[in-house]
């Protein structure tokens, strides 16, 4: 199974910003760990991070059109509450997706 992991705005700063909320692990370290876990389960994990909404949308479209992705895991970051376009893209490709967050967004925003 091919899985796409999308991390949105500011997640490239993991381990460097708001350590009390997000911890000390960098995005690279997190991705390396997740790739190994996926491999151990017989899956392939493709990881991307971008601060640009249109690049997230393009990655979602490419998941359907080019990359033979079976499921998407997305942490939309700051776009969580604001991007109708990302939600529409996820719905439009008809690939199962899971929204995840590092912190409890209900207690923060």
PDB file of C-alpha atoms in Angstrom:
ATOM      1  CA  UNK A   1       0.000   0.000   0.000  1.00  0.00           C
ATOM      2  CA  UNK A   2       1.268   3.469  -0.899  1.00  0.00           C
ATOM      3  CA  UNK A   3       0.457   6.127   1.692  1.00  0.00           C
ATOM      4  CA  UNK A   4       0.901   9.882   1.265  1.00  0.00           C
ATOM      5  CA  UNK A   5       1.720  11.956   4.352  1.00  0.00           C
ATOM      6  CA  UNK A   6       1.118  15.684   3.887  1.00  0.00           C
ATOM      7  CA  UNK A   7       2.320  18.204   6.462  1.00  0.00           C
ATOM      8  CA  UNK A   8       1.152  21.770   6.020  1.00  0.00           C
ATOM      9  CA  UNK A   9       2.340  25.241   6.983  1.00  0.00           C
ATOM     10  CA  UNK A  10       5.004  25.725   9.641  1.00  0.00           C
ATOM     11  CA  UNK A  11       5.452  22.024  10.318  1.00  0.00           C
ATOM     12  CA  UNK A  12       8.907  22.333   8.767  1.00  0.00           C
ATOM     13  CA  UNK A  13       9.795  24.120  12.033  1.00  0.00           C
ATOM     14  CA  UNK A  14       9.019  21.167  14.302  1.00  0.00           C
ATOM     15  CA  UNK A  15      11.638  20.838  17.007  1.00  0.00           C
ATOM     16  CA  UNK A  16      12.451  24.551  16.740  1.00  0.00           C
ATOM     17  CA  UNK A  17       9.206  26.339  17.615  1.00  0.00           C
ATOM     18  CA  UNK A  18       6.842  26.053  20.554  1.00  0.00           C
ATOM     19  CA  UNK A  19       8.679  23.024  21.905  1.00  0.00           C
ATOM     20  CA  UNK A  20       6.355  22.970  24.918  1.00  0.00           C
ATOM     21  CA  UNK A  21       3.468  22.203  22.521  1.00  0.00           C
ATOM     22  CA  UNK A  22       5.098  20.286  19.655  1.00  0.00           C
ATOM     23  CA  UNK A  23       8.133  18.681  21.292  1.00  0.00           C
ATOM     24  CA  UNK A  24      11.767  18.500  20.260  1.00  0.00           C
ATOM     25  CA  UNK A  25      11.513  16.021  17.378  1.00  0.00           C
ATOM     26  CA  UNK A  26      12.133  17.593  13.971  1.00  0.00           C
ATOM     27  CA  UNK A  27       9.944  16.912  10.965  1.00  0.00           C
ATOM     28  CA  UNK A  28      12.793  14.962   9.338  1.00  0.00           C
ATOM     29  CA  UNK A  29      13.123  12.741  12.402  1.00  0.00           C
ATOM     30  CA  UNK A  30       9.369  12.188  12.545  1.00  0.00           C
ATOM     31  CA  UNK A  31       9.206  11.310   8.852  1.00  0.00           C
ATOM     32  CA  UNK A  32      12.177   8.918   9.119  1.00  0.00           C
ATOM     33  CA  UNK A  33      10.469   7.095  12.000  1.00  0.00           C
ATOM     34  CA  UNK A  34       7.155   6.881  10.158  1.00  0.00           C
ATOM     35  CA  UNK A  35       8.792   5.623   6.945  1.00  0.00           C
ATOM     36  CA  UNK A  36      10.430   2.805   8.927  1.00  0.00           C
ATOM     37  CA  UNK A  37       7.167   1.904  10.646  1.00  0.00           C
ATOM     38  CA  UNK A  38       5.390   1.820   7.272  1.00  0.00           C
ATOM     39  CA  UNK A  39       8.142  -0.326   5.730  1.00  0.00           C
ATOM     40  CA  UNK A  40       7.970  -2.767   8.641  1.00  0.00           C
ATOM     41  CA  UNK A  41       4.252  -3.156   7.912  1.00  0.00           C
ATOM     42  CA  UNK A  42       4.877  -3.693   4.187  1.00  0.00           C
ATOM     43  CA  UNK A  43       3.817  -0.218   3.080  1.00  0.00           C
ATOM     44  CA  UNK A  44       5.508   2.678   1.314  1.00  0.00           C
ATOM     45  CA  UNK A  45       5.165   6.149   2.858  1.00  0.00           C
ATOM     46  CA  UNK A  46       5.681   9.243   0.701  1.00  0.00           C
ATOM     47  CA  UNK A  47       6.176  12.399   2.809  1.00  0.00           C
ATOM     48  CA  UNK A  48       5.775  16.004   1.737  1.00  0.00           C
ATOM     49  CA  UNK A  49       5.671  19.307   3.597  1.00  0.00           C
ATOM     50  CA  UNK A  50       4.720  22.638   2.134  1.00  0.00           C
ATOM     51  CA  UNK A  51       3.667  26.035   3.353  1.00  0.00           C
ATOM     52  CA  UNK A  52       1.624  26.650   0.185  1.00  0.00           C
ATOM     53  CA  UNK A  53      -2.029  25.684  -0.101  1.00  0.00           C
ATOM     54  CA  UNK A  54      -1.872  25.115  -3.852  1.00  0.00           C
ATOM     55  CA  UNK A  55       1.024  22.664  -3.431  1.00  0.00           C
ATOM     56  CA  UNK A  56      -1.049  20.642  -0.960  1.00  0.00           C
ATOM     57  CA  UNK A  57      -3.902  20.554  -3.472  1.00  0.00           C
ATOM     58  CA  UNK A  58      -1.520  19.522  -6.274  1.00  0.00           C
ATOM     59  CA  UNK A  59      -0.105  16.718  -4.091  1.00  0.00           C
ATOM     60  CA  UNK A  60      -3.633  15.459  -3.407  1.00  0.00           C
ATOM     61  CA  UNK A  61      -4.469  15.509  -7.120  1.00  0.00           C
ATOM     62  CA  UNK A  62      -1.176  13.780  -7.976  1.00  0.00           C
ATOM     63  CA  UNK A  63      -1.983  11.092  -5.408  1.00  0.00           C
ATOM     64  CA  UNK A  64      -4.866  10.071  -7.649  1.00  0.00           C
ATOM     65  CA  UNK A  65      -3.449  10.878 -11.079  1.00  0.00           C
ATOM     66  CA  UNK A  66       0.239   9.923 -10.839  1.00  0.00           C
ATOM     67  CA  UNK A  67       1.312   8.206  -7.642  1.00  0.00           C
ATOM     68  CA  UNK A  68      -1.097   5.284  -7.107  1.00  0.00           C
ATOM     69  CA  UNK A  69      -1.732   6.328  -3.498  1.00  0.00           C
ATOM     70  CA  UNK A  70      -4.073   4.131  -1.444  1.00  0.00           C
ATOM     71  CA  UNK A  71      -4.600   6.531   1.467  1.00  0.00           C
ATOM     72  CA  UNK A  72      -3.665  10.020   2.592  1.00  0.00           C
ATOM     73  CA  UNK A  73      -2.695  11.195   6.063  1.00  0.00           C
ATOM     74  CA  UNK A  74      -2.781  14.975   6.359  1.00  0.00           C
ATOM     75  CA  UNK A  75      -1.876  17.500   9.013  1.00  0.00           C
ATOM     76  CA  UNK A  76      -3.108  20.665   7.307  1.00  0.00           C
ATOM     77  CA  UNK A  77      -1.604  22.890  10.001  1.00  0.00           C
ATOM     78  CA  UNK A  78      -2.913  26.440   9.750  1.00  0.00           C
ATOM     79  CA  UNK A  79      -5.261  25.409   6.923  1.00  0.00           C
ATOM     80  CA  UNK A  80      -7.251  23.173   9.279  1.00  0.00           C
ATOM     81  CA  UNK A  81     -10.028  25.697   9.855  1.00  0.00           C
ATOM     82  CA  UNK A  82      -9.754  27.792   6.720  1.00  0.00           C
ATOM     83  CA  UNK A  83      -9.225  25.776   3.540  1.00  0.00           C
ATOM     84  CA  UNK A  84     -12.316  24.695   1.700  1.00  0.00           C
ATOM     85  CA  UNK A  85     -10.109  24.022  -1.339  1.00  0.00           C
ATOM     86  CA  UNK A  86      -8.067  21.344   0.459  1.00  0.00           C
ATOM     87  CA  UNK A  87     -11.224  19.665   1.745  1.00  0.00           C
ATOM     88  CA  UNK A  88     -12.720  19.725  -1.759  1.00  0.00           C
ATOM     89  CA  UNK A  89      -9.528  18.222  -3.217  1.00  0.00           C
ATOM     90  CA  UNK A  90      -9.587  15.414  -0.645  1.00  0.00           C
ATOM     91  CA  UNK A  91     -13.234  14.678  -1.377  1.00  0.00           C
ATOM     92  CA  UNK A  92     -12.692  14.889  -5.127  1.00  0.00           C
ATOM     93  CA  UNK A  93      -9.962  12.257  -5.435  1.00  0.00           C
ATOM     94  CA  UNK A  94     -11.977   9.606  -3.582  1.00  0.00           C
ATOM     95  CA  UNK A  95      -8.940   8.309  -1.676  1.00  0.00           C
ATOM     96  CA  UNK A  96      -9.470   7.519   2.017  1.00  0.00           C
ATOM     97  CA  UNK A  97      -7.887  10.253   4.130  1.00  0.00           C
ATOM     98  CA  UNK A  98      -7.174  10.841   7.783  1.00  0.00           C
ATOM     99  CA  UNK A  99      -6.651  14.262   9.347  1.00  0.00           C
ATOM    100  CA  UNK A 100      -4.146  14.247  12.189  1.00  0.00           C
ATOM    101  CA  UNK A 101      -2.635  16.857  14.496  1.00  0.00           C
ATOM    102  CA  UNK A 102       0.316  16.929  16.851  1.00  0.00           C
ATOM    103  CA  UNK A 103      -1.516  18.986  19.462  1.00  0.00           C
ATOM    104  CA  UNK A 104      -5.138  19.144  20.611  1.00  0.00           C
ATOM    105  CA  UNK A 105      -6.548  21.736  18.214  1.00  0.00           C
ATOM    106  CA  UNK A 106      -9.737  22.096  20.239  1.00  0.00           C
ATOM    107  CA  UNK A 107      -7.740  23.464  23.166  1.00  0.00           C
ATOM    108  CA  UNK A 108      -5.559  25.752  21.060  1.00  0.00           C
ATOM    109  CA  UNK A 109      -7.609  27.484  18.387  1.00  0.00           C
TER     110      UNK A 109
END
